[in-house]
Amino acid sequence: MARLAGRRALAAVPVLAAVTLGVFALAAASPFDPVRQYAGSAGLRASQETLDQLRENLALDGPFTEQWWSWLTSAATGDLGQSVSLRQPVAQVVGERLGWSVLLCALAFLVAVVLGTVLGVAAARRRGGWLDRCVTGGSYVLQAAPPFWLGLLAVWFFALQLGVLPAGGLTDSGEDTVTAGSLVRHLTLPVAVLALSQLPWFALYVRQGVADALHEDPVRGARARGLRERTVLLGHALRSGLLPVLTLIGTRVPELITGALLVETVFSWPGIASATVRAATATDFPLLAAVTVLATAAVLAGNLLADLLYVLADPRIDPEEM
């Protein structure tokens, strides 16, 4: 397993380099001018000579390949460059915001996996019953609902109609200190919405996997030996039915990141989403590259985690063949 992780880490290096090159190429093809975005309203009155000088000072005067190579060699030494849109070091921007995004995604993913597993097992146990129909129908409805729509609906109902939870942000109005109680209240709606957007996949996969496992020979043999139904369900059918779900963990990471961007925007969560949107509209090359590297690394890490979990769950799998 250590060799598998090492091989994946080495393979990730050219992938990350190619992804960042693509980001610089797309940003260069964008109709937005990062220099005018940086200058703001003053750029409308500035002369071309002033703009050219500013472009040279920001190291934006060369082709995108030169800018990419300059950023890549600096990033290899730990220098991620200067954010043109936020006018801060990229490392500082990422450091201040990444933790809040990781907290939101981790809690939402955990809730989705646990709740999806419970609902999937309950639906598979009485396949065709009213609970199965409710879980299946609700999952299809949630699959069709965009995360931003769920977020707006949650704000309207819980914040505006009931007034029991804040509509967004990290602290209440007029407060600057983040307390544990304030964090829990402001985190509840974003976590719930992001978890609901991921929940259907786990519920449906667990339902199908456990329902199929209940008709396999090992489960029938366990029942024939007189084991309790709960032991058969949780000790045999669930373990076999969860194997396909392990591969789902890695494939859901890109969707989780996309959903987090939308949820953070709706709830004004101080994560990496606002910086990503601003960097995209301002063609902020260094910040765009850093954020893209983080997202790509998260996807690769999710795939690796899924493979490692699969190896642990199924001893028949040889890590050397993966």
Coordinates of C-alpha atoms in Angstrom, one line a residue:
M1 CA 0.0 0.0 0.0
A2 CA 2.9 2.3 0.7
R3 CA 4.3 1.6 -2.8
L4 CA 0.9 2.3 -4.3
A5 CA 0.7 5.7 -2.6
G6 CA 4.3 6.4 -3.7
R7 CA 3.5 5.6 -7.3
R8 CA 0.4 7.7 -7.3
A9 CA 2.3 10.6 -5.7
L10 CA 4.9 10.5 -8.5
A11 CA 2.2 10.3 -11.2
A12 CA 0.5 13.3 -9.7
V13 CA 3.5 15.6 -10.4
P14 CA 3.1 15.8 -14.2
V15 CA -0.7 15.9 -13.9
L16 CA -0.5 18.9 -11.6
A17 CA 2.0 20.6 -13.9
A18 CA -0.2 20.0 -17.0
V19 CA -3.3 21.3 -15.1
T20 CA -1.6 24.5 -14.1
L21 CA -0.4 25.0 -17.7
G22 CA -4.0 24.6 -18.9
V23 CA -5.1 27.2 -16.3
F24 CA -2.6 29.8 -17.6
A25 CA -3.5 29.0 -21.2
L26 CA -7.3 29.5 -20.5
A27 CA -6.6 32.7 -18.5
A28 CA -4.5 34.1 -21.3
A29 CA -7.4 33.4 -23.7
S30 CA -9.8 35.2 -21.5
P31 CA -11.2 38.5 -22.7
F32 CA -10.5 40.1 -19.3
D33 CA -7.3 42.1 -18.8
P34 CA -5.7 41.4 -15.4
V35 CA -3.9 44.8 -15.5
R36 CA -7.1 46.8 -15.9
Q37 CA -8.8 44.6 -13.3
Y38 CA -5.9 45.4 -10.9
A39 CA -6.0 49.1 -11.7
G40 CA -9.7 49.3 -11.2
S41 CA -11.4 52.6 -12.2
A42 CA -8.1 54.3 -12.5
G43 CA -7.2 52.0 -15.4
L44 CA -9.9 53.7 -17.5
R45 CA -8.0 57.0 -17.3
A46 CA -4.5 55.6 -17.4
S47 CA -2.4 56.0 -20.5
Q48 CA -1.1 52.9 -22.4
E49 CA 2.4 53.6 -21.2
T50 CA 1.3 53.4 -17.6
L51 CA -0.6 50.2 -18.2
D52 CA 2.4 48.7 -20.0
Q53 CA 4.6 49.6 -17.1
L54 CA 2.2 48.2 -14.6
R55 CA 2.0 45.0 -16.7
E56 CA 5.8 44.7 -16.6
N57 CA 5.8 45.3 -12.8
L58 CA 3.3 42.5 -12.4
A59 CA 5.2 40.2 -14.7
L60 CA 2.3 39.9 -17.1
D61 CA 4.0 41.2 -20.2
G62 CA 5.3 37.9 -21.5
P63 CA 3.5 34.9 -23.1
F64 CA 1.6 32.7 -20.8
T65 CA 4.1 29.9 -21.1
E66 CA 6.8 32.2 -19.6
Q67 CA 4.4 33.2 -16.8
W68 CA 3.6 29.6 -16.1
W69 CA 7.2 28.5 -16.0
S70 CA 8.1 31.4 -13.7
W71 CA 5.2 30.6 -11.4
L72 CA 6.0 26.8 -11.5
T73 CA 9.7 27.3 -10.6
S74 CA 8.8 29.7 -7.8
A75 CA 6.0 27.4 -6.5
A76 CA 8.5 24.5 -6.3
T77 CA 10.4 26.6 -3.7
G78 CA 7.3 27.5 -1.7
D79 CA 6.6 30.9 -3.3
L80 CA 3.1 30.9 -4.8
G81 CA 3.4 34.5 -6.1
Q82 CA 1.3 37.5 -5.5
S83 CA -2.5 37.6 -6.0
V84 CA -3.3 40.4 -8.4
S85 CA -7.0 40.6 -7.5
L86 CA -6.7 40.4 -3.7
R87 CA -3.3 42.2 -3.6
Q88 CA -1.9 39.7 -1.1
P89 CA 0.5 36.8 -1.2
V90 CA -1.3 33.7 -2.6
A91 CA 0.0 31.6 0.3
Q92 CA -1.6 34.0 2.7
V93 CA -4.9 34.0 0.8
V94 CA -5.0 30.2 0.7
G95 CA -3.9 29.8 4.3
E96 CA -6.6 32.1 5.6
R97 CA -9.4 30.5 3.7
L98 CA -8.5 26.9 3.1
G99 CA -9.2 25.7 6.6
W100 CA -12.8 26.9 6.6
S101 CA -13.4 25.2 3.3
V102 CA -11.9 21.9 4.5
L103 CA -14.0 22.1 7.7
L104 CA -17.2 22.6 5.6
C105 CA -16.4 19.8 3.1
A106 CA -15.2 17.3 5.7
L107 CA -18.3 17.7 7.9
A108 CA -20.7 17.6 5.0
F109 CA -19.0 14.6 3.4
L110 CA -19.1 12.7 6.8
V111 CA -22.8 13.5 7.3
A112 CA -23.6 12.4 3.7
V113 CA -21.7 9.1 4.0
V114 CA -23.1 8.2 7.5
L115 CA -26.7 9.2 6.7
G116 CA -26.6 7.8 3.2
T117 CA -25.4 4.4 4.6
V118 CA -28.1 4.3 7.2
L119 CA -30.9 5.2 4.8
G120 CA -29.5 2.8 2.2
V121 CA -29.4 -0.1 4.6
A122 CA -32.9 0.6 5.9
A123 CA -34.2 0.8 2.4
A124 CA -32.5 -2.4 1.3
R125 CA -33.8 -4.3 4.3
R126 CA -37.4 -3.8 3.2
R127 CA -37.0 -3.5 -0.5
G128 CA -40.2 -2.4 -2.2
G129 CA -41.7 -1.1 1.1
W130 CA -42.8 2.4 1.9
L131 CA -39.4 3.3 3.4
D132 CA -37.6 2.1 0.3
R133 CA -39.9 4.1 -1.9
C134 CA -39.4 7.2 0.2
V135 CA -35.6 6.9 0.2
T136 CA -35.4 6.2 -3.5
G137 CA -37.9 8.9 -4.5
G138 CA -36.3 11.5 -2.2
S139 CA -32.8 10.6 -3.5
Y140 CA -33.9 11.2 -7.1
V141 CA -35.5 14.5 -6.1
L142 CA -32.3 15.7 -4.4
Q143 CA -30.2 14.6 -7.3
A144 CA -32.1 16.9 -9.6
A145 CA -31.9 19.9 -7.1
P146 CA -28.8 22.2 -7.6
P147 CA -26.9 23.0 -4.4
F148 CA -27.4 26.7 -4.8
W149 CA -31.2 26.2 -5.1
L150 CA -31.1 24.1 -1.9
G151 CA -29.1 26.8 -0.2
L152 CA -31.5 29.6 -1.2
L153 CA -34.4 27.5 0.0
A154 CA -32.7 26.8 3.3
V155 CA -32.0 30.5 3.8
W156 CA -35.6 31.4 3.0
F157 CA -37.1 28.8 5.4
F158 CA -34.7 28.6 8.3
A159 CA -33.4 32.2 8.4
L160 CA -36.2 34.3 7.0
Q161 CA -39.3 32.4 7.9
L162 CA -38.4 30.7 11.1
G163 CA -35.4 32.9 12.1
V164 CA -33.7 30.0 13.9
L165 CA -30.4 30.0 12.0
P166 CA -28.3 32.7 10.5
A167 CA -28.4 33.3 6.8
G168 CA -24.7 33.2 6.3
G169 CA -21.3 34.5 7.3
L170 CA -19.1 33.3 10.1
T171 CA -20.2 35.6 12.9
D172 CA -23.3 37.6 13.9
S173 CA -23.7 41.2 13.0
G174 CA -21.4 43.5 15.0
E175 CA -19.2 40.7 16.2
D176 CA -15.7 39.9 15.2
T177 CA -14.8 37.0 17.5
V178 CA -15.7 33.5 16.4
T179 CA -17.0 31.4 19.3
A180 CA -17.9 27.7 19.4
G181 CA -21.6 28.4 19.6
S182 CA -21.5 31.0 16.8
L183 CA -19.5 28.6 14.6
V184 CA -22.0 25.8 15.1
R185 CA -25.0 28.0 14.3
H186 CA -23.4 29.5 11.2
L187 CA -22.0 26.1 10.0
T188 CA -25.3 24.2 10.3
L189 CA -27.0 25.3 7.1
P190 CA -24.0 25.2 4.8
V191 CA -23.1 21.7 6.0
A192 CA -26.7 20.5 5.8
V193 CA -27.1 21.8 2.2
L194 CA -23.8 20.4 1.0
A195 CA -24.5 17.0 2.7
L196 CA -27.9 16.8 1.1
S197 CA -26.4 17.4 -2.4
Q198 CA -24.1 14.4 -1.8
L199 CA -26.5 12.2 0.1
P200 CA -28.5 10.6 -2.8
W201 CA -25.5 8.9 -4.4
F202 CA -24.5 7.1 -1.2
A203 CA -28.0 6.2 -0.2
L204 CA -28.7 4.7 -3.7
Y205 CA -25.4 2.9 -3.9
V206 CA -25.7 1.4 -0.4
R207 CA -29.3 0.4 -1.1
Q208 CA -28.4 -1.4 -4.3
G209 CA -25.2 -3.0 -2.9
V210 CA -26.8 -4.3 0.3
A211 CA -30.0 -5.5 -1.6
D212 CA -27.8 -7.5 -3.9
A213 CA -25.7 -8.9 -1.1
L214 CA -28.7 -10.1 0.8
H215 CA -29.3 -12.7 -2.1
E216 CA -25.7 -13.9 -2.2
D217 CA -24.6 -17.3 -1.0
P218 CA -22.6 -16.2 2.0
V219 CA -25.6 -14.3 3.4
R220 CA -27.9 -17.2 2.8
G221 CA -25.4 -19.5 4.6
A222 CA -25.3 -17.1 7.5
R223 CA -29.0 -17.2 7.8
A224 CA -29.0 -21.0 7.5
R225 CA -26.6 -21.2 10.5
G226 CA -29.3 -19.4 12.6
L227 CA -27.6 -16.0 12.9
R228 CA -29.7 -13.1 13.9
E229 CA -31.0 -11.0 11.1
R230 CA -29.2 -7.9 12.5
T231 CA -25.9 -9.8 12.5
V232 CA -26.6 -11.0 8.9
L233 CA -27.4 -7.5 7.7
L234 CA -24.6 -5.6 9.4
G235 CA -21.9 -8.2 9.6
H236 CA -22.3 -9.8 6.1
A237 CA -24.5 -7.9 3.7
L238 CA -23.4 -4.5 4.7
R239 CA -19.7 -5.3 4.4
S240 CA -20.2 -6.8 1.0
G241 CA -22.5 -4.1 -0.2
L242 CA -20.2 -1.3 0.9
L243 CA -17.4 -2.3 -1.5
P244 CA -18.9 -0.4 -4.5
V245 CA -19.4 2.6 -2.2
L246 CA -15.7 2.9 -1.5
T247 CA -15.0 3.6 -5.2
L248 CA -17.7 6.3 -5.0
I249 CA -15.8 8.2 -2.4
G250 CA -13.1 9.2 -4.9
T251 CA -15.5 10.0 -7.7
R252 CA -17.6 12.3 -5.5
V253 CA -14.7 14.6 -4.6
P254 CA -15.0 16.8 -7.8
E255 CA -18.7 17.1 -7.2
L256 CA -18.1 18.0 -3.6
I257 CA -15.7 20.7 -4.5
T258 CA -18.1 22.2 -7.1
G259 CA -20.9 22.0 -4.6
A260 CA -18.8 23.7 -1.9
L261 CA -18.0 26.6 -4.2
L262 CA -21.8 27.2 -4.8
V263 CA -22.7 26.7 -1.1
E264 CA -19.9 29.0 0.1
T265 CA -21.1 31.7 -2.3
V266 CA -24.8 31.4 -1.2
F267 CA -23.9 31.5 2.5
S268 CA -21.0 34.0 2.3
W269 CA -18.8 31.4 3.9
P270 CA -15.2 32.7 4.2
G271 CA -13.7 29.8 2.4
I272 CA -11.7 29.5 -0.8
A273 CA -14.8 29.9 -3.0
S274 CA -15.0 33.7 -3.0
A275 CA -11.3 33.9 -3.8
T276 CA -11.8 31.4 -6.7
V277 CA -14.6 33.4 -8.2
R278 CA -12.7 36.7 -7.8
A279 CA -9.5 35.2 -9.3
A280 CA -11.5 33.8 -12.3
T281 CA -13.1 37.1 -13.1
A282 CA -9.9 39.0 -12.7
T283 CA -7.7 36.4 -14.5
D284 CA -5.5 36.2 -11.4
F285 CA -2.9 33.7 -12.8
P286 CA -1.1 32.8 -9.6
L287 CA -4.2 32.4 -7.4
L288 CA -6.1 30.5 -10.1
A289 CA -3.1 28.1 -10.5
A290 CA -2.8 27.6 -6.7
V291 CA -6.6 27.0 -6.3
T292 CA -6.6 24.6 -9.3
V293 CA -3.6 22.7 -7.9
L294 CA -5.4 22.3 -4.6
A295 CA -8.6 21.1 -6.3
T296 CA -6.7 18.6 -8.5
A297 CA -4.7 17.3 -5.5
A298 CA -7.9 16.8 -3.6
V299 CA -9.4 14.7 -6.5
L300 CA -6.2 12.6 -6.8
A301 CA -6.1 12.1 -3.0
G302 CA -9.8 11.1 -3.0
N303 CA -9.1 8.5 -5.7
L304 CA -6.1 7.2 -3.8
L305 CA -8.1 7.0 -0.5
A306 CA -10.9 5.0 -2.3
D307 CA -8.3 2.5 -3.6
L308 CA -6.6 2.1 -0.2
L309 CA -10.0 1.6 1.5
Y310 CA -10.9 -1.0 -1.2
V311 CA -7.7 -2.9 -0.6
L312 CA -8.3 -2.9 3.2
A313 CA -11.9 -4.0 2.7
D314 CA -11.2 -6.8 0.2
P315 CA -8.1 -8.8 0.8
R316 CA -8.4 -10.4 -2.6
I317 CA -7.2 -7.1 -4.2
D318 CA -3.4 -6.9 -4.9
P319 CA -2.1 -3.3 -4.5
E320 CA 0.7 -4.0 -7.0
E321 CA -1.9 -4.5 -9.7
M322 CA -3.6 -1.2 -9.2

